[in-house]
CSV table of C-alpha atoms and ligand atoms in Angstrom, one decimal:
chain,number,residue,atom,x,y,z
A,1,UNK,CA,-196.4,-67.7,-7.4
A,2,UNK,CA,-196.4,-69.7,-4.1
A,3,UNK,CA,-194.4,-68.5,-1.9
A,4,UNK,CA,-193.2,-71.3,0.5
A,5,UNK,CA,-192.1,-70.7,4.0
A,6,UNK,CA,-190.9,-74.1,6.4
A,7,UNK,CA,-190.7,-72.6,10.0
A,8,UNK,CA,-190.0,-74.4,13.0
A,9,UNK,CA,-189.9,-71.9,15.9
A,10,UNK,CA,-190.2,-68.7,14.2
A,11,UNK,CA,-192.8,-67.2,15.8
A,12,UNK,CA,-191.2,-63.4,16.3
A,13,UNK,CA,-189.5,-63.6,12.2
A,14,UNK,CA,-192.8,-64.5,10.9
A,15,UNK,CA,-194.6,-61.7,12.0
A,16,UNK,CA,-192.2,-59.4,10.9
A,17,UNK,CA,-191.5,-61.5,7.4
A,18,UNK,CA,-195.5,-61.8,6.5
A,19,UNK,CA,-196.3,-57.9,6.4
A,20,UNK,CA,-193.0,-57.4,4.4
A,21,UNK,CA,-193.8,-60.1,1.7
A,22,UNK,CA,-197.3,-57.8,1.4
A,23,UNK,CA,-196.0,-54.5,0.8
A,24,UNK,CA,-193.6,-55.8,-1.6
A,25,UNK,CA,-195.4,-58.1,-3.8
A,26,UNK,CA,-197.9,-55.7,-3.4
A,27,UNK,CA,-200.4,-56.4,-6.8
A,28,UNK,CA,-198.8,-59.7,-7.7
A,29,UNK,CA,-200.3,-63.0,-8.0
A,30,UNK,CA,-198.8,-65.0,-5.0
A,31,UNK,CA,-200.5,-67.0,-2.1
A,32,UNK,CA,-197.9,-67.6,1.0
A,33,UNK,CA,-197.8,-71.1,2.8
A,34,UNK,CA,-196.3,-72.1,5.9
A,35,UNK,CA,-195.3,-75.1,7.0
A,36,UNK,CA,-195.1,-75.1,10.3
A,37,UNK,CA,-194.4,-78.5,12.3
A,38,UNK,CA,-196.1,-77.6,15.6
A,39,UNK,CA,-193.4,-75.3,16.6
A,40,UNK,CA,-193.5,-75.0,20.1
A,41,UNK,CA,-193.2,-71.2,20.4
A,42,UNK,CA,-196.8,-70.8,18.5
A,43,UNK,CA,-195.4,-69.7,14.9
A,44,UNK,CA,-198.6,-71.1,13.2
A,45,UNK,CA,-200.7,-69.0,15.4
A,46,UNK,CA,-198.8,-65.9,13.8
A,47,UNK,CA,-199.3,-67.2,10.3
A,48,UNK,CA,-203.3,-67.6,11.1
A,49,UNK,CA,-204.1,-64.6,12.3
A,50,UNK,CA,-201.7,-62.3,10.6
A,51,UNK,CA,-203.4,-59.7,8.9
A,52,UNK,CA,-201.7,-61.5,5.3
A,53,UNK,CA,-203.5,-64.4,4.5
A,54,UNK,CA,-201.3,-67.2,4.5
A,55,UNK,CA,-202.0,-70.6,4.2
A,56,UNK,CA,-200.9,-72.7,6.8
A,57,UNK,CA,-199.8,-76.6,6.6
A,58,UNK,CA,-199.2,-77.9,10.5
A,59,UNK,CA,-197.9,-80.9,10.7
A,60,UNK,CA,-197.7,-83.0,13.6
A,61,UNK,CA,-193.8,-83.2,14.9
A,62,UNK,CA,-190.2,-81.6,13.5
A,63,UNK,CA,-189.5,-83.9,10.5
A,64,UNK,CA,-187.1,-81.9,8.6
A,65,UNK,CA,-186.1,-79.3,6.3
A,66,UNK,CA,-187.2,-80.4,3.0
A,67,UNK,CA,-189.7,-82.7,3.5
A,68,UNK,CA,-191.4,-79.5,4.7
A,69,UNK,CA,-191.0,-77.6,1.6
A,70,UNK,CA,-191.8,-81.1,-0.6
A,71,UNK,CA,-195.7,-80.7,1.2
A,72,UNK,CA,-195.6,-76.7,0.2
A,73,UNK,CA,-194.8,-77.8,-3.2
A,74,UNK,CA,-197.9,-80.6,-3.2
A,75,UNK,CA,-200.1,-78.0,-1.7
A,76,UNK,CA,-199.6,-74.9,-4.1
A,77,UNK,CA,-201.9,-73.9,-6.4
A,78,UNK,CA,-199.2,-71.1,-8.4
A,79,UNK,CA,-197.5,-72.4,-11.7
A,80,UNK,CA,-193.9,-70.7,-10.2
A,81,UNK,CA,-192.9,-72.4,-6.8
A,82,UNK,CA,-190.9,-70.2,-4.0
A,83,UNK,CA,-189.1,-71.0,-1.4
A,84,UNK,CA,-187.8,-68.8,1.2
A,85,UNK,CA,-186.6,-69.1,5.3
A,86,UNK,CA,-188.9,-67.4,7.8
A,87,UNK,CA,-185.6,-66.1,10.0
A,88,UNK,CA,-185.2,-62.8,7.5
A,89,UNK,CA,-181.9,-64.0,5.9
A,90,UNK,CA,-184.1,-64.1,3.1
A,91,UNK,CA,-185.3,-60.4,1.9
A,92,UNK,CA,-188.8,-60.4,0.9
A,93,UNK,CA,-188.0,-57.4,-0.9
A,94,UNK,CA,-186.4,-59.7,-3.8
A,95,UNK,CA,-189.9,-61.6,-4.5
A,96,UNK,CA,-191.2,-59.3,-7.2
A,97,UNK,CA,-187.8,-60.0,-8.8
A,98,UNK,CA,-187.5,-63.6,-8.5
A,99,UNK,CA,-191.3,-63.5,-9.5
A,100,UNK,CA,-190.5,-61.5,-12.7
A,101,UNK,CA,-187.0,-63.8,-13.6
A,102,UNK,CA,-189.3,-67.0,-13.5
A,103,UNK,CA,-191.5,-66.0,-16.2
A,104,UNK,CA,-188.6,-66.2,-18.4
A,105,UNK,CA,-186.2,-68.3,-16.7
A,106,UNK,CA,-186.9,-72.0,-15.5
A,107,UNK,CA,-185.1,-71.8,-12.4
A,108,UNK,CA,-184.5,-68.6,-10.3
A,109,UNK,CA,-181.9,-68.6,-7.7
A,110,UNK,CA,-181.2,-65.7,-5.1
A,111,UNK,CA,-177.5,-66.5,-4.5
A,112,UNK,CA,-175.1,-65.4,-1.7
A,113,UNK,CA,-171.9,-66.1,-4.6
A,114,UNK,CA,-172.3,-63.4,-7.4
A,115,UNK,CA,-171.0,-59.8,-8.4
A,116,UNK,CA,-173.2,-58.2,-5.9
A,117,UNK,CA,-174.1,-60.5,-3.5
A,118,UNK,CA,-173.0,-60.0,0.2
A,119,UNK,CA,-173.0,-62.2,3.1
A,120,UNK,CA,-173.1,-60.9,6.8
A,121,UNK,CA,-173.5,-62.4,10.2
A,122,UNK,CA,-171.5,-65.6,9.2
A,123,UNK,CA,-168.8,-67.0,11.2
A,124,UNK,CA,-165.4,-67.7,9.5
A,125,UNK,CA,-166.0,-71.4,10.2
A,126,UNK,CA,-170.1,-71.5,8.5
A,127,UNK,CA,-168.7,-69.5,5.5
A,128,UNK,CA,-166.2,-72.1,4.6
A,129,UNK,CA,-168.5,-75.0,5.4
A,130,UNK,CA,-170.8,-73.4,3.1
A,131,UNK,CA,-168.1,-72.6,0.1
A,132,UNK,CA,-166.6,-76.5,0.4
A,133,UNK,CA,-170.1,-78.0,0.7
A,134,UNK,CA,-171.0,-76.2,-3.1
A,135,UNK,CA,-167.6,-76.8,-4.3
A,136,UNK,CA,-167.9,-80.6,-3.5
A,137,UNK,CA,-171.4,-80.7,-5.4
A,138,UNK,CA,-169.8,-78.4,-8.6
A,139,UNK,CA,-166.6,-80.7,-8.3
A,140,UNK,CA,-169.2,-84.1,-8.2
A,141,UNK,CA,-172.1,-83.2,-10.2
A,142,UNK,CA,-171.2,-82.3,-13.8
A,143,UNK,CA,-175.0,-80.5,-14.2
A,144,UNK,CA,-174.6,-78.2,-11.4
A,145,UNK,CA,-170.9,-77.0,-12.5
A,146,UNK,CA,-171.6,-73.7,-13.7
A,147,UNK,CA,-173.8,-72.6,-10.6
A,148,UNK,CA,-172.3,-70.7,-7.9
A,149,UNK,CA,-174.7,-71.1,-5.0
A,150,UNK,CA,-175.9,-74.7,-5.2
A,151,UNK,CA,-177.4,-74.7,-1.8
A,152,UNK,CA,-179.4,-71.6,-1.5
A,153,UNK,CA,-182.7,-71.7,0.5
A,154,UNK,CA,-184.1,-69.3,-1.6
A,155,UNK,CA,-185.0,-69.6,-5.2
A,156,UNK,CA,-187.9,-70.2,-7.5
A,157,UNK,CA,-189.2,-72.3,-10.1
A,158,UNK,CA,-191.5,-73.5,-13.2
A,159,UNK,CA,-193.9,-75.9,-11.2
A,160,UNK,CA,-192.9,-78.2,-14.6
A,161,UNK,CA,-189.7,-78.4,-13.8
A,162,UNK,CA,-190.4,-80.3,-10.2
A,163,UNK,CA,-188.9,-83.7,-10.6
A,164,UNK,CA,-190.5,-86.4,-9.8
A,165,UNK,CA,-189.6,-88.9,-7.0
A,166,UNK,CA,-187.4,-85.8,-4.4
A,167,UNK,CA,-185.9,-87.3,-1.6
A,168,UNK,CA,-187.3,-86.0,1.4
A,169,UNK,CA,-184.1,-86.1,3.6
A,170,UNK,CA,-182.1,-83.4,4.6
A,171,UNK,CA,-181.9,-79.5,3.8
A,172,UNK,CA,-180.8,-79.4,0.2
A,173,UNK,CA,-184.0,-79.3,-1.6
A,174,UNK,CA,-182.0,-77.2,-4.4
A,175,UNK,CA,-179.3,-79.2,-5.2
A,176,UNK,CA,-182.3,-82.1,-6.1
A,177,UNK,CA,-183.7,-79.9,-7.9
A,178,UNK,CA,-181.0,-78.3,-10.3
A,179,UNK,CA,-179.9,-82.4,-10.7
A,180,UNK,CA,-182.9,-84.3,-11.5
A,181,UNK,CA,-185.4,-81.5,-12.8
A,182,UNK,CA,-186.3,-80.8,-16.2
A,183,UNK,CA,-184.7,-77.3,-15.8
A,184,UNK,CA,-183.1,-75.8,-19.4
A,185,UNK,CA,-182.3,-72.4,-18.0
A,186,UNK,CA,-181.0,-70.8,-14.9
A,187,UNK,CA,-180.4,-67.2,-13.3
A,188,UNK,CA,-178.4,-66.3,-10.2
A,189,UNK,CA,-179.6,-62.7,-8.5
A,190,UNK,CA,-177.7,-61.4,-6.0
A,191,UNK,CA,-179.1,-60.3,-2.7
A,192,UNK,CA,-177.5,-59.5,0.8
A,193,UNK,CA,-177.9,-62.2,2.9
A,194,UNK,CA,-178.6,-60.4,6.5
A,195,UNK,CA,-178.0,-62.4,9.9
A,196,UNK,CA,-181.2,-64.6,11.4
A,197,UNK,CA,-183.5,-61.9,12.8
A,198,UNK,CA,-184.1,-63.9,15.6
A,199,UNK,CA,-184.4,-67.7,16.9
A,200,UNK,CA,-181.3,-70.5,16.0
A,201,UNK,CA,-180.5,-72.0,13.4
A,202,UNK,CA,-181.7,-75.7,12.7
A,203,UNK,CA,-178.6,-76.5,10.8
A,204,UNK,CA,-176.5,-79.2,12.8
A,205,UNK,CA,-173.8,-81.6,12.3
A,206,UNK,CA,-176.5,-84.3,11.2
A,207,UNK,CA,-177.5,-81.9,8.2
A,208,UNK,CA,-174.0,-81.6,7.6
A,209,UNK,CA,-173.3,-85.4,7.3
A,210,UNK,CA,-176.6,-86.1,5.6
A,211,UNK,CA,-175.6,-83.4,3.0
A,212,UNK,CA,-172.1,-85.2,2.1
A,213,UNK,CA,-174.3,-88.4,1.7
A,214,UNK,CA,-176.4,-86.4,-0.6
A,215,UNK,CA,-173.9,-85.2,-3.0
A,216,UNK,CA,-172.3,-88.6,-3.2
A,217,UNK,CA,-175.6,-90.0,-4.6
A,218,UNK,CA,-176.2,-87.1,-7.2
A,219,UNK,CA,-172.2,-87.6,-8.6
A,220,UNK,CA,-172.0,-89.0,-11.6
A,221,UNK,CA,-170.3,-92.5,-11.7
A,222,UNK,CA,-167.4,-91.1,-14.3
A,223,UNK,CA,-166.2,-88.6,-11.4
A,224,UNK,CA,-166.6,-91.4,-8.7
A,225,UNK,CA,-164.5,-94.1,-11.0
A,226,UNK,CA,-162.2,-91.9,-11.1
A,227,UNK,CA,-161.7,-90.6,-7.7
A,228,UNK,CA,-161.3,-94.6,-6.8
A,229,UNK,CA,-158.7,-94.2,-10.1
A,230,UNK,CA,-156.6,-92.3,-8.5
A,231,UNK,CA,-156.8,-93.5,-5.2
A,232,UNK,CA,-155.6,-96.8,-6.7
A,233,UNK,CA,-153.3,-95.1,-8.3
A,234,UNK,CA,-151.7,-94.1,-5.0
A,235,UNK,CA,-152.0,-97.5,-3.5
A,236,UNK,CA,-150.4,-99.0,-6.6
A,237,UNK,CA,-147.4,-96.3,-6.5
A,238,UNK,CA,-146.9,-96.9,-3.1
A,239,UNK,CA,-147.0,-100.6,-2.9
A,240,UNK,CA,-144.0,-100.8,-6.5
A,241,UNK,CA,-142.2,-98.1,-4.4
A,242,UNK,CA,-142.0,-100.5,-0.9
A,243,UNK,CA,-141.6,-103.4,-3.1
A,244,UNK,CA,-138.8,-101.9,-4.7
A,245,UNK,CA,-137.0,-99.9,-2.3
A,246,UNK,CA,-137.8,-101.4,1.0
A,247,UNK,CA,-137.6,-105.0,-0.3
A,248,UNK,CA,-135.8,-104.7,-3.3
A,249,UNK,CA,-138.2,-106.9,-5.7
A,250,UNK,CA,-137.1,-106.5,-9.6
A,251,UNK,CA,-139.5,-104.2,-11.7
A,252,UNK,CA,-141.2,-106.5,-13.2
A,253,UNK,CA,-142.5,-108.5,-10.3
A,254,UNK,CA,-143.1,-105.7,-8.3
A,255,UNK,CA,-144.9,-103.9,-11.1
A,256,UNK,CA,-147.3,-106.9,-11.0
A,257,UNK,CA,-148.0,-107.0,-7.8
A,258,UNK,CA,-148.3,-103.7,-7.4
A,259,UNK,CA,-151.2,-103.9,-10.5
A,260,UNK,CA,-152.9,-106.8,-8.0
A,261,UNK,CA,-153.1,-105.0,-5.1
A,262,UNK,CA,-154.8,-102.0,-6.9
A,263,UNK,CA,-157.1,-103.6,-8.7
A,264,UNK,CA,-158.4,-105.3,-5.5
A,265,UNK,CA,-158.5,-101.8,-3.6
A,266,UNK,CA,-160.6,-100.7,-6.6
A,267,UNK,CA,-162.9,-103.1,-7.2
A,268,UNK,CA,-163.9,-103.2,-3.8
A,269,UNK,CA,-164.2,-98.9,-3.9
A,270,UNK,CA,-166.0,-99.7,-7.2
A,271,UNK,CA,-168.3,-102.0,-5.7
A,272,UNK,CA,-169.9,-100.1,-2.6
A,273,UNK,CA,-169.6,-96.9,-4.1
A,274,UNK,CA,-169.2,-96.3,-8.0
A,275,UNK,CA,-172.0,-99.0,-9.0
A,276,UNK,CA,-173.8,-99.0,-5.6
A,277,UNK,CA,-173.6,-103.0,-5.4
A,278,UNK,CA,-175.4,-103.3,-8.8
A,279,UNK,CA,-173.1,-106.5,-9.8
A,280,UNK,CA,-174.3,-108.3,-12.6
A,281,UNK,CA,-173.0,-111.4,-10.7
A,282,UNK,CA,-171.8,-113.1,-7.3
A,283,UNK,CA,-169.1,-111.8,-5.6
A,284,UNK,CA,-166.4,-114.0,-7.4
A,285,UNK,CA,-167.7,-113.8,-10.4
A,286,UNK,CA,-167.8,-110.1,-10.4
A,287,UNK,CA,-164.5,-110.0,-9.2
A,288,UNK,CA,-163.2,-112.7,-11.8
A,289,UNK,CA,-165.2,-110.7,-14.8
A,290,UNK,CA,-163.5,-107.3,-13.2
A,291,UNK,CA,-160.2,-108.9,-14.1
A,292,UNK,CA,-161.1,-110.3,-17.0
A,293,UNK,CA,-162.3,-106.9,-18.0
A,294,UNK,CA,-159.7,-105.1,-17.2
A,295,UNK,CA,-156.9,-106.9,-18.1
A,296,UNK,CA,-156.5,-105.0,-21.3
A,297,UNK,CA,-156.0,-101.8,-19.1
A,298,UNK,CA,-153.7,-104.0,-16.7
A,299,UNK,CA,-152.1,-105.3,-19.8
A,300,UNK,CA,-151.5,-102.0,-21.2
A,301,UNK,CA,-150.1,-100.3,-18.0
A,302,UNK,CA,-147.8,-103.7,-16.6
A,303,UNK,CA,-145.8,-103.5,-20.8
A,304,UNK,CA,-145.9,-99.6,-20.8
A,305,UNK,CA,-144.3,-99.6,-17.5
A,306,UNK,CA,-141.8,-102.5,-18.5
A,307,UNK,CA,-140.8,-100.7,-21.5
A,308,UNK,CA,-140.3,-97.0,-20.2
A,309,UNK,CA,-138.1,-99.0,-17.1
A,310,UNK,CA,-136.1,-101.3,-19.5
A,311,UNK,CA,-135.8,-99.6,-23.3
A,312,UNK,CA,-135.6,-96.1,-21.9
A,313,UNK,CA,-134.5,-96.2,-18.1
A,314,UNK,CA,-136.6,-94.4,-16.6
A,315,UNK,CA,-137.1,-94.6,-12.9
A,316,UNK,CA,-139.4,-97.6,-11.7
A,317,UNK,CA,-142.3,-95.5,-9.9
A,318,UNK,CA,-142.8,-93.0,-12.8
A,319,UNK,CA,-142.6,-95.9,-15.7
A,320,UNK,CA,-145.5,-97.0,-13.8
A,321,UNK,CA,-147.1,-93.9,-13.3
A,322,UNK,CA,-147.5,-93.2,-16.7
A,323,UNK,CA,-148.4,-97.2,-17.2
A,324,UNK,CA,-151.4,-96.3,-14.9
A,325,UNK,CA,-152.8,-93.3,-17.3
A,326,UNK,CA,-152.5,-95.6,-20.1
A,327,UNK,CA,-154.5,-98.2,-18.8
A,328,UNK,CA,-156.8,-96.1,-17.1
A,329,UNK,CA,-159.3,-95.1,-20.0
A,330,UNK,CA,-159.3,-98.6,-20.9
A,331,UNK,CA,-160.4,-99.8,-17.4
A,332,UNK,CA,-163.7,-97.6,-17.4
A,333,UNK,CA,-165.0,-98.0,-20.8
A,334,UNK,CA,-165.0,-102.0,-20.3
A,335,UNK,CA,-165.7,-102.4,-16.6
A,336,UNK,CA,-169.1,-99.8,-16.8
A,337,UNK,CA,-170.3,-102.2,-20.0
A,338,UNK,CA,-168.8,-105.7,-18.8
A,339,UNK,CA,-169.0,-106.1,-14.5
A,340,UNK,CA,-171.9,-103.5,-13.7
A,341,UNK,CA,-174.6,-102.7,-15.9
A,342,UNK,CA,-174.6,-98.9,-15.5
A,343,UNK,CA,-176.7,-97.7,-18.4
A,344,UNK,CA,-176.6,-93.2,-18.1
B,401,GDD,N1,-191.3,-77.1,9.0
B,401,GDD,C1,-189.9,-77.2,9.3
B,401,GDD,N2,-189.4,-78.4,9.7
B,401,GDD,N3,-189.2,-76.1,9.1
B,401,GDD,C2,-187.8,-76.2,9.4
B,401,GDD,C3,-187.2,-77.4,9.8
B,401,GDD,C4,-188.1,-78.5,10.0
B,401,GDD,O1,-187.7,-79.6,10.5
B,401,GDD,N4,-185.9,-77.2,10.0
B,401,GDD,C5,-185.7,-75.9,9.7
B,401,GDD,N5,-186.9,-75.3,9.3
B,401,GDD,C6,-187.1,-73.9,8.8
B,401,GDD,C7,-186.5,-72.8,9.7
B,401,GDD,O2,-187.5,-72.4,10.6
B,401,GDD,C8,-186.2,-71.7,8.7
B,401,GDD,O3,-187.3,-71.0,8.3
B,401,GDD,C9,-185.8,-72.5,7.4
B,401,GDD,O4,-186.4,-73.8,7.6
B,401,GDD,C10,-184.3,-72.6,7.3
B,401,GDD,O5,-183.7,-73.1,8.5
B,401,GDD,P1,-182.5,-72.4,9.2
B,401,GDD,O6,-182.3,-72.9,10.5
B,401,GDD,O7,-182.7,-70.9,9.1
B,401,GDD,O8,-181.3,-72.9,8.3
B,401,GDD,P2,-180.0,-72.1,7.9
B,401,GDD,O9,-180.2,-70.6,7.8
B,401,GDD,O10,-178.9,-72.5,8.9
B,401,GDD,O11,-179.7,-72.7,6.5
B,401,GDD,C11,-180.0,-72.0,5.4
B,401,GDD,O12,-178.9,-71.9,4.5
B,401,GDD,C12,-178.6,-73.1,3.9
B,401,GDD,C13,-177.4,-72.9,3.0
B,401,GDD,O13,-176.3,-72.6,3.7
B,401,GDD,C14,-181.3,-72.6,4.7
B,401,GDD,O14,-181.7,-71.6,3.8
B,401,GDD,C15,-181.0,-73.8,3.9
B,401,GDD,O15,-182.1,-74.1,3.1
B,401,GDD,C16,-179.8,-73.6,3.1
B,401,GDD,O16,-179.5,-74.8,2.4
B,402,MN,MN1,-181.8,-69.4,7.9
C-alpha cells in the first residue's frame, strides 16, 4: 500500500504522524510519500530525515489539494493507493484496517458519517458545510447516493480503479474518484475524527466555491433537466397566476403565455447548464428545434390544463400544474435526442 500524505506547512504533525504510521503498520507492505510543496515551515525536512523512510515529492510552489495527491498517485509503486492528511485528523492507527478492507473491497473509505464514527473539534458552522456539501453530491450524483461521507480525505483504493483523466482542481479528490472510477464495491469504516493537531486548515471559501462547481459537473443531466423542470415550473405558475389574477387574462391565453415564457426560461437554463452549450445547431435553430421538440410536451400540458379548467372546473393555477407533469416526461425524452446530442 502507498500511503499518501499532501502537506503544506505541517512540519510539527508530521513528525508526530510518521512514527505513528510505523508502529502501527508495523510488518505490512506500505511505502509513505509526501508531497510537500515547499512548505515554508520546513515539513519536507521532517519527512527526509525522520527515522521512517518516506518518500518525498517537493514541488515547487502551493498548487492545491488534489493535484498534490494526483503526483502521489503517479509516483506509487503499491497496487492499493492511500490517502491520508498530515494534521492527525486522520488516525494512523486505522491503516492496517483500511490496508486489510482493500484486499477485498475496491474502494475503502474511513468515514466521519457511520454507526460509530465521531466527529470532534468542529464548529457548528464546518459541520453543516460539511453535511450540505455531501448531501448536494448524493442529491446530484445518482452513483454516489448510497455513500455517506463523499468527501473524506481519507480512504483507499485498487490502483485499477484510478480513473483516468482526474481533474486536478480543488480538494475533492474522492468524490472523482467514487464518480468516474471503475470501482464495483465500497466499504465505509468508522473512525473518530480528532481536531488538527497543529497548524490551519487550508480549507477556504475558494475550495468551498470550487467544490459547488465540482458537483455540478459530476450531476447527471436527468437531475439537472429537472431541477430547470421545476424551476420552470415555478416561473410558468407564477406568470398564469399574474396573468390571471393581476390582469385578468382568460385561461386559455394566459395558459399559453404562461407555457412561452417557461419554455424560454428553460431553454436558456438548458443551454448553459444541462447540455453545457453542446447545441447541435445555432442559436435559433436550437431554439426553433427546442420548440419543435417540445411541443408534444407543450401540447400535452396547454389541453390537459384546458380540460381540467373547463370540463371539470378546477382552479386555473392547479389545471396547469398538473398540465406541467404531464408534459414534463415528454419534454426530456425528445429534447436530450432531438436539440442536444447527449448520448450517457
Ligand atoms: N501539497 C499540498 N498542497 N498539500 C496541501 C495543500 C496544497 O496546496 N492544501 C492542503 N494540503 C494538505 C494539508 O497540509 C493537509 O495535510 C491536507 O492537505 C488536508 O488539508 P487540511 O487543511 O487539513 O484540510 P481540511 O482538514 O480542512 O479538509 C479535510 O476535510 C475535507 C472534508 O471535509 C481534508 O481531508 C479534505 O481532503 C476533505 O475533503
Ligand atoms: Mn485536515
Amino acid at each position: 500500500m502507498s500511503i499518501i500524505i499532501p502537506t503544506y506547512n505541517e512540519r510539527e504533525n508530521l513528525e508526530e504522524l510518521l512514527p505513528r504510521i510505523g508502529s502501527s503498520m508495523m510488518d505490512l507492505d506500505y511505502e509513505v510519500i509526501v508531497v510537500d510543496d515547499s512548505s515554508p515551515d520546513g515539513t519536507a525536512d521532517v519527512a527526509l530525515s525522520g527515522e521512517l523512510p518516506a518518500r518525498v515529492i517537493i514541488r515547487p510552489e502551493r498548487s492545491g489539494l488534489s493535484s498534490a495527491v494526483l503526483d502521489g498517485f503517479r509516483a506509487a509503486r503499491g497496487d492499493i493507493l492511500c490517502v491520508m492528511d498530515a494534521d492527525l485528523q486522520h488516525p494512523p492507527e486505522l491503516l492496517p484496517e483500511l490496508y486489510r478492507m482493500a484486499l477485498s473491497y475496491d474502494v475503502v473509505i474511513a468515514s466521519r458519517y457511520v454507526k460509530g464514527s465521531s466527529l470532534e473539534g468542529w464548529s457548528l458552522f464546518r459541520k453543516l458545510l460539511s453535511k450540505g456539501s455531501i448531501l448536494l453530491a448524493r442529491l446530484l450524483i445518482p452513483r454516489v447516493r448510497g455513500i455517506r461521507d463523499t468527501s473524506s480525505g481519507y480512504f483507499a483504493l485498487r490502483r485499477e480503479c484510478l480513473p483516468d483523466g482526474m481533474n486536478p482542481r480543488g480538494f475533492k479528490i474522492l468524490l472523482e474518484v467514487l464518480v468516474k472510477g471503475n470501482w464495483s464495491s465500497v466499504i465505509e469504516l468508522p473512525y473518530a475524527f480528532s481536531p488538527r493537531r497543529s497548524g490551519r486548515s487550508k480549507l477556504g471559501i475558494r475550495t468551498i466555491a470550487s467544490y459547488l462547481l465540482q458537483v455540478l459537473e459530476l450531476s447527471s443531466p436527468f437531475l439537472r433537466f429537472a431541477l430547470v423542470g421545476a424551476m420552470g415550473t415555478l416561473v410558468n405558475l407564477l406568470s398564469l397566476w399574474s396573468m390571471r389574477y393581476l390582469l385578468g387574462l382568460g385561461h386559455e391565453l394566459a395558459s399559453a403565455i404562461a407555457i412561452e415564457i417557461s419554455l424560454m426560461n428553460n431553454f436558456m437554463l438548458n443551454d448553459l447548464w444541462t447540455f453545457r452549450r453542446k447545441r447541435r445547431g445555432g442559436l435559433a435553430r436550437s431554439l426553433l428545434s427546442y420548440h419543435v421538440t417540445n411541443s408534444m410536451g407543450v401540447a400535452t400540458q396547454f389541453v390537459t390544463s384546458a380540460l381540467l379548467h373547463r370540463l371539470l372546473g378546477l382552479e386555473s393555477v392547479i389545471s396547469q400544474f398538473v398540465g406541467i407533469i404531464f408534459g414534463f416526461i415528454v419534454n426530456y425524452l425528445m429534447s436530450r435526442r432531438l436539440v442536444w446530442w447527449w448520448d450517457e
